[in-house]
PDB file of C-alpha atoms in Angstrom:
ATOM      1  CA  UNK A   1     -14.721 -15.696   7.260  1.00  0.00           C
ATOM      2  CA  UNK A   2     -16.488 -14.179   4.277  1.00  0.00           C
ATOM      3  CA  UNK A   3     -16.410 -16.719   1.509  1.00  0.00           C
ATOM      4  CA  UNK A   4     -16.009 -14.051  -1.126  1.00  0.00           C
ATOM      5  CA  UNK A   5     -13.999 -10.992   0.079  1.00  0.00           C
ATOM      6  CA  UNK A   6     -10.921 -11.920   2.032  1.00  0.00           C
ATOM      7  CA  UNK A   7     -10.168 -10.011   5.254  1.00  0.00           C
ATOM      8  CA  UNK A   8      -7.216  -9.288   7.454  1.00  0.00           C
ATOM      9  CA  UNK A   9      -8.422 -12.025   9.851  1.00  0.00           C
ATOM     10  CA  UNK A  10      -8.650 -14.507   6.845  1.00  0.00           C
ATOM     11  CA  UNK A  11      -5.062 -13.607   5.898  1.00  0.00           C
ATOM     12  CA  UNK A  12      -3.722 -14.107   9.374  1.00  0.00           C
ATOM     13  CA  UNK A  13      -5.627 -17.474   9.704  1.00  0.00           C
ATOM     14  CA  UNK A  14      -4.083 -18.602   6.285  1.00  0.00           C
ATOM     15  CA  UNK A  15      -0.642 -17.618   7.308  1.00  0.00           C
ATOM     16  CA  UNK A  16      -0.984 -19.334  10.680  1.00  0.00           C
ATOM     17  CA  UNK A  17      -2.234 -22.600   9.013  1.00  0.00           C
ATOM     18  CA  UNK A  18       0.451 -22.593   6.351  1.00  0.00           C
ATOM     19  CA  UNK A  19       3.413 -21.642   8.576  1.00  0.00           C
ATOM     20  CA  UNK A  20       2.491 -23.959  11.332  1.00  0.00           C
ATOM     21  CA  UNK A  21       5.571 -26.034  12.364  1.00  0.00           C
ATOM     22  CA  UNK A  22       8.132 -23.486  11.012  1.00  0.00           C
ATOM     23  CA  UNK A  23      11.008 -23.457  13.511  1.00  0.00           C
ATOM     24  CA  UNK A  24      11.055 -20.095  15.329  1.00  0.00           C
ATOM     25  CA  UNK A  25      14.773 -19.802  15.254  1.00  0.00           C
ATOM     26  CA  UNK A  26      14.940 -20.497  11.514  1.00  0.00           C
ATOM     27  CA  UNK A  27      12.247 -18.024  10.921  1.00  0.00           C
ATOM     28  CA  UNK A  28      13.876 -15.193  12.956  1.00  0.00           C
ATOM     29  CA  UNK A  29      17.197 -15.741  11.142  1.00  0.00           C
ATOM     30  CA  UNK A  30      15.502 -15.420   7.769  1.00  0.00           C
ATOM     31  CA  UNK A  31      13.670 -12.237   9.042  1.00  0.00           C
ATOM     32  CA  UNK A  32      16.866 -10.648  10.174  1.00  0.00           C
ATOM     33  CA  UNK A  33      18.536 -11.367   6.845  1.00  0.00           C
ATOM     34  CA  UNK A  34      15.464  -9.984   4.865  1.00  0.00           C
ATOM     35  CA  UNK A  35      15.509  -6.842   7.061  1.00  0.00           C
ATOM     36  CA  UNK A  36      19.048  -6.256   6.258  1.00  0.00           C
ATOM     37  CA  UNK A  37      18.441  -6.732   2.515  1.00  0.00           C
ATOM     38  CA  UNK A  38      15.360  -4.454   2.434  1.00  0.00           C
ATOM     39  CA  UNK A  39      17.174  -1.782   4.409  1.00  0.00           C
ATOM     40  CA  UNK A  40      20.336  -1.872   2.242  1.00  0.00           C
ATOM     41  CA  UNK A  41      21.144   0.964  -0.195  1.00  0.00           C
ATOM     42  CA  UNK A  42      22.027  -1.229  -3.202  1.00  0.00           C
ATOM     43  CA  UNK A  43      19.104  -2.270  -5.366  1.00  0.00           C
ATOM     44  CA  UNK A  44      19.216  -6.025  -6.052  1.00  0.00           C
ATOM     45  CA  UNK A  45      19.178  -7.651  -9.464  1.00  0.00           C
ATOM     46  CA  UNK A  46      18.292 -11.153  -8.073  1.00  0.00           C
ATOM     47  CA  UNK A  47      15.228 -12.342  -6.092  1.00  0.00           C
ATOM     48  CA  UNK A  48      15.587 -11.555  -2.306  1.00  0.00           C
ATOM     49  CA  UNK A  49      13.226 -14.388  -1.594  1.00  0.00           C
ATOM     50  CA  UNK A  50      15.400 -17.419  -2.567  1.00  0.00           C
ATOM     51  CA  UNK A  51      13.740 -20.375  -0.820  1.00  0.00           C
ATOM     52  CA  UNK A  52      10.668 -21.535   1.141  1.00  0.00           C
ATOM     53  CA  UNK A  53      12.135 -20.534   4.581  1.00  0.00           C
ATOM     54  CA  UNK A  54      12.816 -17.113   3.193  1.00  0.00           C
ATOM     55  CA  UNK A  55       9.309 -16.801   1.795  1.00  0.00           C
ATOM     56  CA  UNK A  56       7.572 -18.263   4.877  1.00  0.00           C
ATOM     57  CA  UNK A  57       9.453 -15.674   7.115  1.00  0.00           C
ATOM     58  CA  UNK A  58       8.600 -12.878   4.697  1.00  0.00           C
ATOM     59  CA  UNK A  59       5.019 -13.811   4.566  1.00  0.00           C
ATOM     60  CA  UNK A  60       4.659 -13.706   8.289  1.00  0.00           C
ATOM     61  CA  UNK A  61       6.856 -10.534   8.612  1.00  0.00           C
ATOM     62  CA  UNK A  62       5.424  -8.440   5.811  1.00  0.00           C
ATOM     63  CA  UNK A  63       2.066  -9.627   4.361  1.00  0.00           C
ATOM     64  CA  UNK A  64      -0.278  -8.308   6.969  1.00  0.00           C
ATOM     65  CA  UNK A  65       1.299  -4.817   6.815  1.00  0.00           C
ATOM     66  CA  UNK A  66       1.421  -4.680   2.961  1.00  0.00           C
ATOM     67  CA  UNK A  67      -2.146  -5.872   2.883  1.00  0.00           C
ATOM     68  CA  UNK A  68      -3.363  -3.071   5.139  1.00  0.00           C
ATOM     69  CA  UNK A  69      -1.343  -0.359   3.318  1.00  0.00           C
ATOM     70  CA  UNK A  70      -2.678  -1.399  -0.107  1.00  0.00           C
ATOM     71  CA  UNK A  71      -6.240  -1.741   1.421  1.00  0.00           C
ATOM     72  CA  UNK A  72      -5.929   1.935   2.504  1.00  0.00           C
ATOM     73  CA  UNK A  73      -4.971   2.980  -0.980  1.00  0.00           C
ATOM     74  CA  UNK A  74      -7.681   1.174  -2.468  1.00  0.00           C
ATOM     75  CA  UNK A  75     -10.174   2.662  -0.160  1.00  0.00           C
ATOM     76  CA  UNK A  76      -9.009   6.138  -1.432  1.00  0.00           C
ATOM     77  CA  UNK A  77      -9.378   5.008  -4.938  1.00  0.00           C
ATOM     78  CA  UNK A  78     -12.873   3.866  -4.305  1.00  0.00           C
ATOM     79  CA  UNK A  79     -13.807   7.171  -2.712  1.00  0.00           C
ATOM     80  CA  UNK A  80     -12.437   9.020  -5.844  1.00  0.00           C
ATOM     81  CA  UNK A  81     -14.010   6.466  -8.313  1.00  0.00           C
ATOM     82  CA  UNK A  82     -17.008   4.826  -6.496  1.00  0.00           C
ATOM     83  CA  UNK A  83     -18.625   3.560  -9.671  1.00  0.00           C
ATOM     84  CA  UNK A  84     -15.582   1.955 -11.110  1.00  0.00           C
ATOM     85  CA  UNK A  85     -14.847  -1.770 -10.869  1.00  0.00           C
ATOM     86  CA  UNK A  86     -11.770  -3.392 -12.393  1.00  0.00           C
ATOM     87  CA  UNK A  87     -12.366  -6.591 -14.368  1.00  0.00           C
ATOM     88  CA  UNK A  88      -8.654  -7.390 -14.477  1.00  0.00           C
ATOM     89  CA  UNK A  89      -5.696  -6.797 -12.078  1.00  0.00           C
ATOM     90  CA  UNK A  90      -2.002  -7.234 -12.350  1.00  0.00           C
ATOM     91  CA  UNK A  91       0.016  -7.520  -9.332  1.00  0.00           C
ATOM     92  CA  UNK A  92       3.523  -6.631 -10.340  1.00  0.00           C
ATOM     93  CA  UNK A  93       6.342  -7.967  -8.118  1.00  0.00           C
ATOM     94  CA  UNK A  94       3.451  -9.350  -6.170  1.00  0.00           C
ATOM     95  CA  UNK A  95       5.383 -12.196  -4.313  1.00  0.00           C
ATOM     96  CA  UNK A  96       3.117 -13.920  -1.988  1.00  0.00           C
ATOM     97  CA  UNK A  97       0.045 -11.870  -3.075  1.00  0.00           C
ATOM     98  CA  UNK A  98      -0.499  -9.338  -0.216  1.00  0.00           C
ATOM     99  CA  UNK A  99      -1.842  -6.738  -2.681  1.00  0.00           C
ATOM    100  CA  UNK A 100      -4.048  -9.252  -4.444  1.00  0.00           C
ATOM    101  CA  UNK A 101      -5.676 -10.186  -1.122  1.00  0.00           C
ATOM    102  CA  UNK A 102      -6.391  -6.406  -0.721  1.00  0.00           C
ATOM    103  CA  UNK A 103      -7.816  -6.068  -4.256  1.00  0.00           C
ATOM    104  CA  UNK A 104      -9.936  -9.241  -3.908  1.00  0.00           C
ATOM    105  CA  UNK A 105     -11.314  -7.695  -0.624  1.00  0.00           C
ATOM    106  CA  UNK A 106     -12.102  -4.433  -2.272  1.00  0.00           C
ATOM    107  CA  UNK A 107     -13.976  -5.761  -5.352  1.00  0.00           C
ATOM    108  CA  UNK A 108     -15.789  -8.915  -5.963  1.00  0.00           C
ATOM    109  CA  UNK A 109     -14.247 -10.768  -8.894  1.00  0.00           C
ATOM    110  CA  UNK A 110     -11.319  -9.140 -10.625  1.00  0.00           C
ATOM    111  CA  UNK A 111      -9.282 -11.576 -12.590  1.00  0.00           C
ATOM    112  CA  UNK A 112      -5.790 -11.309 -10.950  1.00  0.00           C
ATOM    113  CA  UNK A 113      -2.403 -12.183 -12.375  1.00  0.00           C
ATOM    114  CA  UNK A 114       0.504 -12.102 -10.048  1.00  0.00           C
ATOM    115  CA  UNK A 115       3.921 -11.515 -11.518  1.00  0.00           C
ATOM    116  CA  UNK A 116       7.107 -12.010  -9.652  1.00  0.00           C
ATOM    117  CA  UNK A 117      10.603 -13.456 -10.275  1.00  0.00           C
ATOM    118  CA  UNK A 118      10.779 -15.621  -7.210  1.00  0.00           C
ATOM    119  CA  UNK A 119       9.191 -18.961  -7.920  1.00  0.00           C
ATOM    120  CA  UNK A 120       9.248 -19.845  -4.111  1.00  0.00           C
ATOM    121  CA  UNK A 121       7.120 -16.736  -3.323  1.00  0.00           C
ATOM    122  CA  UNK A 122       4.697 -17.499  -6.122  1.00  0.00           C
ATOM    123  CA  UNK A 123       4.384 -21.105  -4.816  1.00  0.00           C
ATOM    124  CA  UNK A 124       3.484 -19.897  -1.356  1.00  0.00           C
ATOM    125  CA  UNK A 125       1.209 -17.443  -2.752  1.00  0.00           C
ATOM    126  CA  UNK A 126      -0.775 -20.065  -4.577  1.00  0.00           C
ATOM    127  CA  UNK A 127      -1.022 -22.075  -1.317  1.00  0.00           C
ATOM    128  CA  UNK A 128      -2.306 -19.162   0.605  1.00  0.00           C
ATOM    129  CA  UNK A 129      -4.818 -18.364  -2.150  1.00  0.00           C
ATOM    130  CA  UNK A 130      -6.151 -21.839  -1.951  1.00  0.00           C
ATOM    131  CA  UNK A 131      -7.159 -21.570   1.705  1.00  0.00           C
ATOM    132  CA  UNK A 132      -8.227 -17.989   1.377  1.00  0.00           C
ATOM    133  CA  UNK A 133     -11.949 -18.735   0.855  1.00  0.00           C
ATOM    134  CA  UNK A 134     -11.974 -16.310  -2.046  1.00  0.00           C
ATOM    135  CA  UNK A 135     -12.897 -17.610  -5.465  1.00  0.00           C
ATOM    136  CA  UNK A 136     -10.994 -14.560  -7.026  1.00  0.00           C
ATOM    137  CA  UNK A 137      -7.776 -15.518  -5.274  1.00  0.00           C
ATOM    138  CA  UNK A 138      -8.066 -19.286  -5.964  1.00  0.00           C
ATOM    139  CA  UNK A 139      -8.527 -18.588  -9.601  1.00  0.00           C
ATOM    140  CA  UNK A 140      -5.699 -16.091  -9.846  1.00  0.00           C
ATOM    141  CA  UNK A 141      -2.678 -16.629 -12.274  1.00  0.00           C
ATOM    142  CA  UNK A 142       0.776 -16.778 -10.801  1.00  0.00           C
ATOM    143  CA  UNK A 143       3.438 -16.267 -13.306  1.00  0.00           C
ATOM    144  CA  UNK A 144       7.255 -16.110 -12.973  1.00  0.00           C
ATOM    145  CA  UNK A 145       8.506 -12.980 -14.763  1.00  0.00           C
ATOM    146  CA  UNK A 146      11.294 -10.508 -14.414  1.00  0.00           C
ATOM    147  CA  UNK A 147      10.158  -7.249 -13.105  1.00  0.00           C
ATOM    148  CA  UNK A 148       9.925  -4.780 -15.913  1.00  0.00           C
ATOM    149  CA  UNK A 149       9.150  -7.284 -18.682  1.00  0.00           C
ATOM    150  CA  UNK A 150       6.326  -6.393 -21.142  1.00  0.00           C
ATOM    151  CA  UNK A 151       2.927  -6.131 -19.559  1.00  0.00           C
ATOM    152  CA  UNK A 152      -0.310  -7.124 -20.877  1.00  0.00           C
ATOM    153  CA  UNK A 153      -3.204  -4.508 -20.827  1.00  0.00           C
ATOM    154  CA  UNK A 154      -5.031  -4.500 -17.481  1.00  0.00           C
ATOM    155  CA  UNK A 155      -7.798  -2.358 -15.726  1.00  0.00           C
ATOM    156  CA  UNK A 156      -5.671  -2.076 -12.481  1.00  0.00           C
ATOM    157  CA  UNK A 157      -1.911  -2.483 -11.777  1.00  0.00           C
ATOM    158  CA  UNK A 158      -0.526  -2.669  -8.282  1.00  0.00           C
ATOM    159  CA  UNK A 159       3.182  -2.051  -7.571  1.00  0.00           C
ATOM    160  CA  UNK A 160       3.621  -2.379  -3.855  1.00  0.00           C
ATOM    161  CA  UNK A 161       7.037  -2.238  -2.172  1.00  0.00           C
ATOM    162  CA  UNK A 162       8.850  -3.004  -5.355  1.00  0.00           C
ATOM    163  CA  UNK A 163      10.536   0.134  -6.657  1.00  0.00           C
ATOM    164  CA  UNK A 164      13.251   0.120  -3.871  1.00  0.00           C
ATOM    165  CA  UNK A 165      14.442  -3.229  -5.204  1.00  0.00           C
ATOM    166  CA  UNK A 166      15.268  -1.798  -8.649  1.00  0.00           C
ATOM    167  CA  UNK A 167      17.853   0.412 -10.167  1.00  0.00           C
ATOM    168  CA  UNK A 168      16.823   3.944 -11.049  1.00  0.00           C
ATOM    169  CA  UNK A 169      16.708   3.076 -14.673  1.00  0.00           C
ATOM    170  CA  UNK A 170      14.630  -0.055 -14.071  1.00  0.00           C
ATOM    171  CA  UNK A 171      12.239   1.911 -11.847  1.00  0.00           C
ATOM    172  CA  UNK A 172      11.596   4.436 -14.689  1.00  0.00           C
ATOM    173  CA  UNK A 173      11.190   1.662 -17.161  1.00  0.00           C
ATOM    174  CA  UNK A 174       8.675  -0.239 -14.910  1.00  0.00           C
ATOM    175  CA  UNK A 175       6.620   2.934 -14.180  1.00  0.00           C
ATOM    176  CA  UNK A 176       6.445   3.758 -17.769  1.00  0.00           C
ATOM    177  CA  UNK A 177       5.376   0.141 -18.771  1.00  0.00           C
ATOM    178  CA  UNK A 178       2.774   0.142 -16.172  1.00  0.00           C
ATOM    179  CA  UNK A 179       1.484   3.608 -17.282  1.00  0.00           C
ATOM    180  CA  UNK A 180       1.212   2.188 -20.846  1.00  0.00           C
ATOM    181  CA  UNK A 181      -0.671  -0.948 -19.877  1.00  0.00           C
ATOM    182  CA  UNK A 182      -3.050  -0.071 -16.949  1.00  0.00           C
ATOM    183  CA  UNK A 183      -6.206   2.105 -16.651  1.00  0.00           C
ATOM    184  CA  UNK A 184      -5.392   2.645 -12.968  1.00  0.00           C
ATOM    185  CA  UNK A 185      -2.080   2.373 -11.312  1.00  0.00           C
ATOM    186  CA  UNK A 186      -1.458   2.034  -7.525  1.00  0.00           C
ATOM    187  CA  UNK A 187       2.075   2.415  -6.357  1.00  0.00           C
ATOM    188  CA  UNK A 188       3.080   1.918  -2.655  1.00  0.00           C
ATOM    189  CA  UNK A 189       6.446   2.493  -1.030  1.00  0.00           C
ATOM    190  CA  UNK A 190       7.564   2.578   2.592  1.00  0.00           C
ATOM    191  CA  UNK A 191       6.572   5.843   4.421  1.00  0.00           C
ATOM    192  CA  UNK A 192      10.178   7.032   4.568  1.00  0.00           C
ATOM    193  CA  UNK A 193      11.986  10.051   2.952  1.00  0.00           C
ATOM    194  CA  UNK A 194      13.388   7.957   0.243  1.00  0.00           C
ATOM    195  CA  UNK A 195      10.231   6.010  -0.175  1.00  0.00           C
ATOM    196  CA  UNK A 196       8.331   9.218  -0.720  1.00  0.00           C
ATOM    197  CA  UNK A 197      11.035  10.222  -3.230  1.00  0.00           C
ATOM    198  CA  UNK A 198      10.335   7.180  -5.278  1.00  0.00           C
ATOM    199  CA  UNK A 199       6.709   7.763  -5.143  1.00  0.00           C
ATOM    200  CA  UNK A 200       6.990  11.396  -6.316  1.00  0.00           C
ATOM    201  CA  UNK A 201       9.283  10.248  -9.122  1.00  0.00           C
ATOM    202  CA  UNK A 202       6.711   7.854 -10.168  1.00  0.00           C
ATOM    203  CA  UNK A 203       3.867  10.241  -9.781  1.00  0.00           C
ATOM    204  CA  UNK A 204       5.650  12.690 -12.225  1.00  0.00           C
ATOM    205  CA  UNK A 205       6.103   9.955 -14.786  1.00  0.00           C
ATOM    206  CA  UNK A 206       2.442   8.852 -14.485  1.00  0.00           C
ATOM    207  CA  UNK A 207       1.202  12.387 -15.036  1.00  0.00           C
ATOM    208  CA  UNK A 208       3.652  12.945 -17.997  1.00  0.00           C
ATOM    209  CA  UNK A 209       2.202   9.648 -19.493  1.00  0.00           C
ATOM    210  CA  UNK A 210      -1.287  11.126 -19.397  1.00  0.00           C
ATOM    211  CA  UNK A 211      -2.742   9.745 -16.193  1.00  0.00           C
ATOM    212  CA  UNK A 212      -4.420  11.916 -13.539  1.00  0.00           C
ATOM    213  CA  UNK A 213      -3.857  11.561  -9.735  1.00  0.00           C
ATOM    214  CA  UNK A 214      -6.908  10.027  -7.843  1.00  0.00           C
ATOM    215  CA  UNK A 215      -5.225   9.928  -4.483  1.00  0.00           C
ATOM    216  CA  UNK A 216      -3.804  10.957  -2.166  1.00  0.00           C
ATOM    217  CA  UNK A 217      -3.162  14.292  -3.791  1.00  0.00           C
ATOM    218  CA  UNK A 218      -6.044  16.623  -4.512  1.00  0.00           C
ATOM    219  CA  UNK A 219      -4.445  17.822  -7.807  1.00  0.00           C
ATOM    220  CA  UNK A 220      -1.872  16.961 -10.510  1.00  0.00           C
ATOM    221  CA  UNK A 221       0.280  19.950  -9.551  1.00  0.00           C
ATOM    222  CA  UNK A 222       3.752  19.722  -8.137  1.00  0.00           C
ATOM    223  CA  UNK A 223       3.769  18.393  -4.450  1.00  0.00           C
ATOM    224  CA  UNK A 224       3.834  21.449  -2.180  1.00  0.00           C
ATOM    225  CA  UNK A 225       6.170  19.801   0.247  1.00  0.00           C
ATOM    226  CA  UNK A 226       9.734  21.192   0.043  1.00  0.00           C
ATOM    227  CA  UNK A 227      11.909  18.241  -0.751  1.00  0.00           C
ATOM    228  CA  UNK A 228      14.321  17.536   2.136  1.00  0.00           C
ATOM    229  CA  UNK A 229      12.399  19.179   4.725  1.00  0.00           C
ATOM    230  CA  UNK A 230       9.403  16.798   4.993  1.00  0.00           C
ATOM    231  CA  UNK A 231       7.699  13.953   3.274  1.00  0.00           C
ATOM    232  CA  UNK A 232       4.101  12.720   2.557  1.00  0.00           C
ATOM    233  CA  UNK A 233       3.250   9.453   4.225  1.00  0.00           C
ATOM    234  CA  UNK A 234       0.254   7.783   5.870  1.00  0.00           C
ATOM    235  CA  UNK A 235      -0.438   5.130   8.517  1.00  0.00           C
ATOM    236  CA  UNK A 236      -2.392   1.795   8.603  1.00  0.00           C
ATOM    237  CA  UNK A 237      -3.002  -0.091  11.842  1.00  0.00           C
ATOM    238  CA  UNK A 238      -1.997  -3.720  11.581  1.00  0.00           C
ATOM    239  CA  UNK A 239      -3.268  -6.376  14.091  1.00  0.00           C
ATOM    240  CA  UNK A 240      -0.554  -8.751  15.116  1.00  0.00           C
ATOM    241  CA  UNK A 241      -1.319 -12.454  15.346  1.00  0.00           C
ATOM    242  CA  UNK A 242       0.735 -14.479  17.857  1.00  0.00           C
ATOM    243  CA  UNK A 243       2.768 -15.911  14.803  1.00  0.00           C
ATOM    244  CA  UNK A 244       3.454 -12.252  13.632  1.00  0.00           C
ATOM    245  CA  UNK A 245       4.482 -11.193  17.113  1.00  0.00           C
ATOM    246  CA  UNK A 246       6.831 -14.077  17.433  1.00  0.00           C
ATOM    247  CA  UNK A 247       8.455 -13.591  14.031  1.00  0.00           C
ATOM    248  CA  UNK A 248       8.841  -9.838  14.543  1.00  0.00           C
ATOM    249  CA  UNK A 249      10.018 -10.039  18.042  1.00  0.00           C
ATOM    250  CA  UNK A 250       7.324  -7.733  19.325  1.00  0.00           C
ATOM    251  CA  UNK A 251       4.879  -7.894  22.243  1.00  0.00           C
ATOM    252  CA  UNK A 252       2.095  -5.420  21.217  1.00  0.00           C
ATOM    253  CA  UNK A 253      -1.009  -6.579  19.635  1.00  0.00           C
ATOM    254  CA  UNK A 254      -0.778  -4.131  16.789  1.00  0.00           C
ATOM    255  CA  UNK A 255       1.601  -1.902  14.912  1.00  0.00           C
ATOM    256  CA  UNK A 256       1.439   1.012  12.561  1.00  0.00           C
ATOM    257  CA  UNK A 257       2.542   0.554   9.045  1.00  0.00           C
ATOM    258  CA  UNK A 258       3.894   3.880   7.472  1.00  0.00           C
ATOM    259  CA  UNK A 259       3.580   4.147   3.731  1.00  0.00           C
ATOM    260  CA  UNK A 260       3.680   6.566   0.847  1.00  0.00           C
ATOM    261  CA  UNK A 261       1.533   5.979  -2.151  1.00  0.00           C
ATOM    262  CA  UNK A 262       0.093   7.447  -5.463  1.00  0.00           C
ATOM    263  CA  UNK A 263      -2.971   6.254  -7.256  1.00  0.00           C
ATOM    264  CA  UNK A 264      -3.452   7.514 -11.022  1.00  0.00           C
ATOM    265  CA  UNK A 265      -6.078   6.780 -13.583  1.00  0.00           C
ATOM    266  CA  UNK A 266      -6.733   7.232 -17.253  1.00  0.00           C
ATOM    267  CA  UNK A 267     -10.498   7.987 -16.650  1.00  0.00           C
ATOM    268  CA  UNK A 268     -12.151  10.822 -14.928  1.00  0.00           C
ATOM    269  CA  UNK A 269     -12.240  10.692 -11.110  1.00  0.00           C
ATOM    270  CA  UNK A 270     -13.227  12.975  -8.282  1.00  0.00           C
ATOM    271  CA  UNK A 271     -10.081  13.382  -5.949  1.00  0.00           C
ATOM    272  CA  UNK A 272     -10.496  14.697  -2.468  1.00  0.00           C
ATOM    273  CA  UNK A 273     -10.801  18.315  -2.313  1.00  0.00           C
ATOM    274  CA  UNK A 274      -8.333  18.263   0.577  1.00  0.00           C
ATOM    275  CA  UNK A 275      -6.447  15.457   2.351  1.00  0.00           C
ATOM    276  CA  UNK A 276      -5.514  15.175   5.981  1.00  0.00           C
ATOM    277  CA  UNK A 277      -1.754  14.724   5.958  1.00  0.00           C
ATOM    278  CA  UNK A 278      -0.957  14.209   9.672  1.00  0.00           C
ATOM    279  CA  UNK A 279      -2.678  12.636  12.617  1.00  0.00           C
ATOM    280  CA  UNK A 280      -5.363  15.178  13.802  1.00  0.00           C
ATOM    281  CA  UNK A 281      -4.651  16.949  17.114  1.00  0.00           C
ATOM    282  CA  UNK A 282      -7.610  16.972  19.258  1.00  0.00           C
ATOM    283  CA  UNK A 283      -7.651  19.880  21.864  1.00  0.00           C
ATOM    284  CA  UNK A 284     -10.278  21.057  24.336  1.00  0.00           C
ATOM    285  CA  UNK A 285     -13.036  22.431  21.993  1.00  0.00           C
ATOM    286  CA  UNK A 286     -10.992  22.337  18.806  1.00  0.00           C
ATOM    287  CA  UNK A 287      -9.283  19.924  16.365  1.00  0.00           C
ATOM    288  CA  UNK A 288      -6.201  20.905  14.357  1.00  0.00           C
ATOM    289  CA  UNK A 289      -5.981  19.439  10.898  1.00  0.00           C
ATOM    290  CA  UNK A 290      -2.871  19.465   8.599  1.00  0.00           C
ATOM    291  CA  UNK A 291      -4.265  19.481   5.131  1.00  0.00           C
ATOM    292  CA  UNK A 292      -3.056  19.278   1.513  1.00  0.00           C
ATOM    293  CA  UNK A 293      -5.433  21.286  -0.568  1.00  0.00           C
ATOM    294  CA  UNK A 294      -6.445  21.633  -4.278  1.00  0.00           C
ATOM    295  CA  UNK A 295      -5.901  25.335  -4.358  1.00  0.00           C
ATOM    296  CA  UNK A 296      -3.906  26.458  -1.362  1.00  0.00           C
ATOM    297  CA  UNK A 297      -1.080  24.010  -0.988  1.00  0.00           C
ATOM    298  CA  UNK A 298      -0.546  22.935   2.480  1.00  0.00           C
ATOM    299  CA  UNK A 299      -2.593  24.587   5.268  1.00  0.00           C
ATOM    300  CA  UNK A 300      -3.587  24.116   8.881  1.00  0.00           C
ATOM    301  CA  UNK A 301      -7.425  24.174   9.711  1.00  0.00           C
ATOM    302  CA  UNK A 302      -8.691  24.767  13.141  1.00  0.00           C
ATOM    303  CA  UNK A 303     -12.244  23.362  13.588  1.00  0.00           C
ATOM    304  CA  UNK A 304     -14.039  24.342  16.740  1.00  0.00           C
ATOM    305  CA  UNK A 305     -17.333  23.594  18.394  1.00  0.00           C
ATOM    306  CA  UNK A 306     -18.813  26.590  16.641  1.00  0.00           C
ATOM    307  CA  UNK A 307     -18.474  24.655  13.349  1.00  0.00           C
ATOM    308  CA  UNK A 308     -21.148  22.273  14.692  1.00  0.00           C
ATOM    309  CA  UNK A 309     -21.375  19.054  12.536  1.00  0.00           C
ATOM    310  CA  UNK A 310     -18.060  19.872  10.893  1.00  0.00           C
ATOM    311  CA  UNK A 311     -16.533  19.827  14.457  1.00  0.00           C
ATOM    312  CA  UNK A 312     -17.878  16.357  15.063  1.00  0.00           C
ATOM    313  CA  UNK A 313     -16.597  15.185  11.749  1.00  0.00           C
ATOM    314  CA  UNK A 314     -13.181  16.614  12.569  1.00  0.00           C
ATOM    315  CA  UNK A 315     -12.968  14.630  15.881  1.00  0.00           C
ATOM    316  CA  UNK A 316     -13.729  11.473  13.853  1.00  0.00           C
ATOM    317  CA  UNK A 317     -11.312  12.293  11.192  1.00  0.00           C
ATOM    318  CA  UNK A 318      -8.141  10.095  10.663  1.00  0.00           C
ATOM    319  CA  UNK A 319      -4.759  10.607   9.096  1.00  0.00           C
ATOM    320  CA  UNK A 320      -5.246  10.173   5.316  1.00  0.00           C
ATOM    321  CA  UNK A 321      -8.878  10.799   5.195  1.00  0.00           C
ATOM    322  CA  UNK A 322     -10.528  13.088   2.591  1.00  0.00           C
ATOM    323  CA  UNK A 323     -11.586  16.494   3.925  1.00  0.00           C
ATOM    324  CA  UNK A 324     -14.234  17.773   4.331  1.00  0.00           C
ATOM    325  CA  UNK A 325     -16.147  14.528   4.619  1.00  0.00           C
ATOM    326  CA  UNK A 326     -18.897  13.747   2.027  1.00  0.00           C
TER     327      UNK A 326
END
C-alpha cells in the first residue's frame, strides 16, 4: 500500500477490515432498501443513510464504484490542466468519502473537507480515513451540513452522485453555490439518460456562472447530442473484492460503472481536441472511433493501418480518452 496516495486496493482493504463481522443477511437487506431509495423518482429531503448498518452496506455497495468514476474524471482534469494542483478540496455530499479517496490519490496533500447531512456516514468515513495510509485523508475535516448550505471558498469541489437526491430547485441552488465557491468543479452522476440530463443542466449553469468546461467536452457550446435520442456517458472498470461480491450478489471479479460527468474551471485549461464517446470498435485492419469534436460536433473516424502510429494508438484507445493522443 502506498503510504501517501490511496489506491483502489487500499480502499478495498480498508472496507474489508472495517466491515468484518457485518451479518450478510443484514447487509443484503440494507443494500436492497438503498437500491430502492436511489432508484426512486422522488428526491429525498432527509438522509438516506440513517444508521451504521445502512452506511456499512452503502460503503461496500457503492464506494469502490464511486471511487473509480471520480478517479476517471480527475484523470481527465489532470490531462486538461497538468500543472494545476488544488490546495483545498470540498467533497459536497461526500458521505463516507469515496470522492475524497480519489482526490487524495490524484494529488499529494490537498486539505479536504467532507460535507454531508448523515452523521453515521461521516463517522464511518472518518474510520476509513484513519486506516487509509494517507496523511491527507487522516487529516480531513468531516462536517455535518445540509446539502446546499453556504460554502467556503475552495480550489476543488466534488459533487458525486448527489444531484439525484435533491429537488430541481435545490439542485440549481447547489450548482450555483458551488460555481461561486470553487475554482474547479467536478460533478458526477449515474450514466443514465436522467443522470446525463442532470449533468447537462449543471454544465449549463456552470458556464453561465463564468466557468469553462475542461472535460469531457472539447468545447463550451451546446452538447451536440439530441436530447431524448442518446446520452453522453462513460465507463470505469471496478474490481470486486469478495465482500463486494457478497453484498452485491454477483459472481464476477469486476463490474463496469457507467457515469456522466462535467469538469469546469475558472482558469485556462486545454480540453481534449476530441473525446472518444463510445467503446472503440476494432475490426480487421481498422478501428472505428465515435468522437465528440471541438468543431464538427459528433463524428465517426475510421483509423486504418495506413495511418501508422495513429492506428496503433487507436487500437489502444479507450472509451473516454482524449483524441488524438498527445
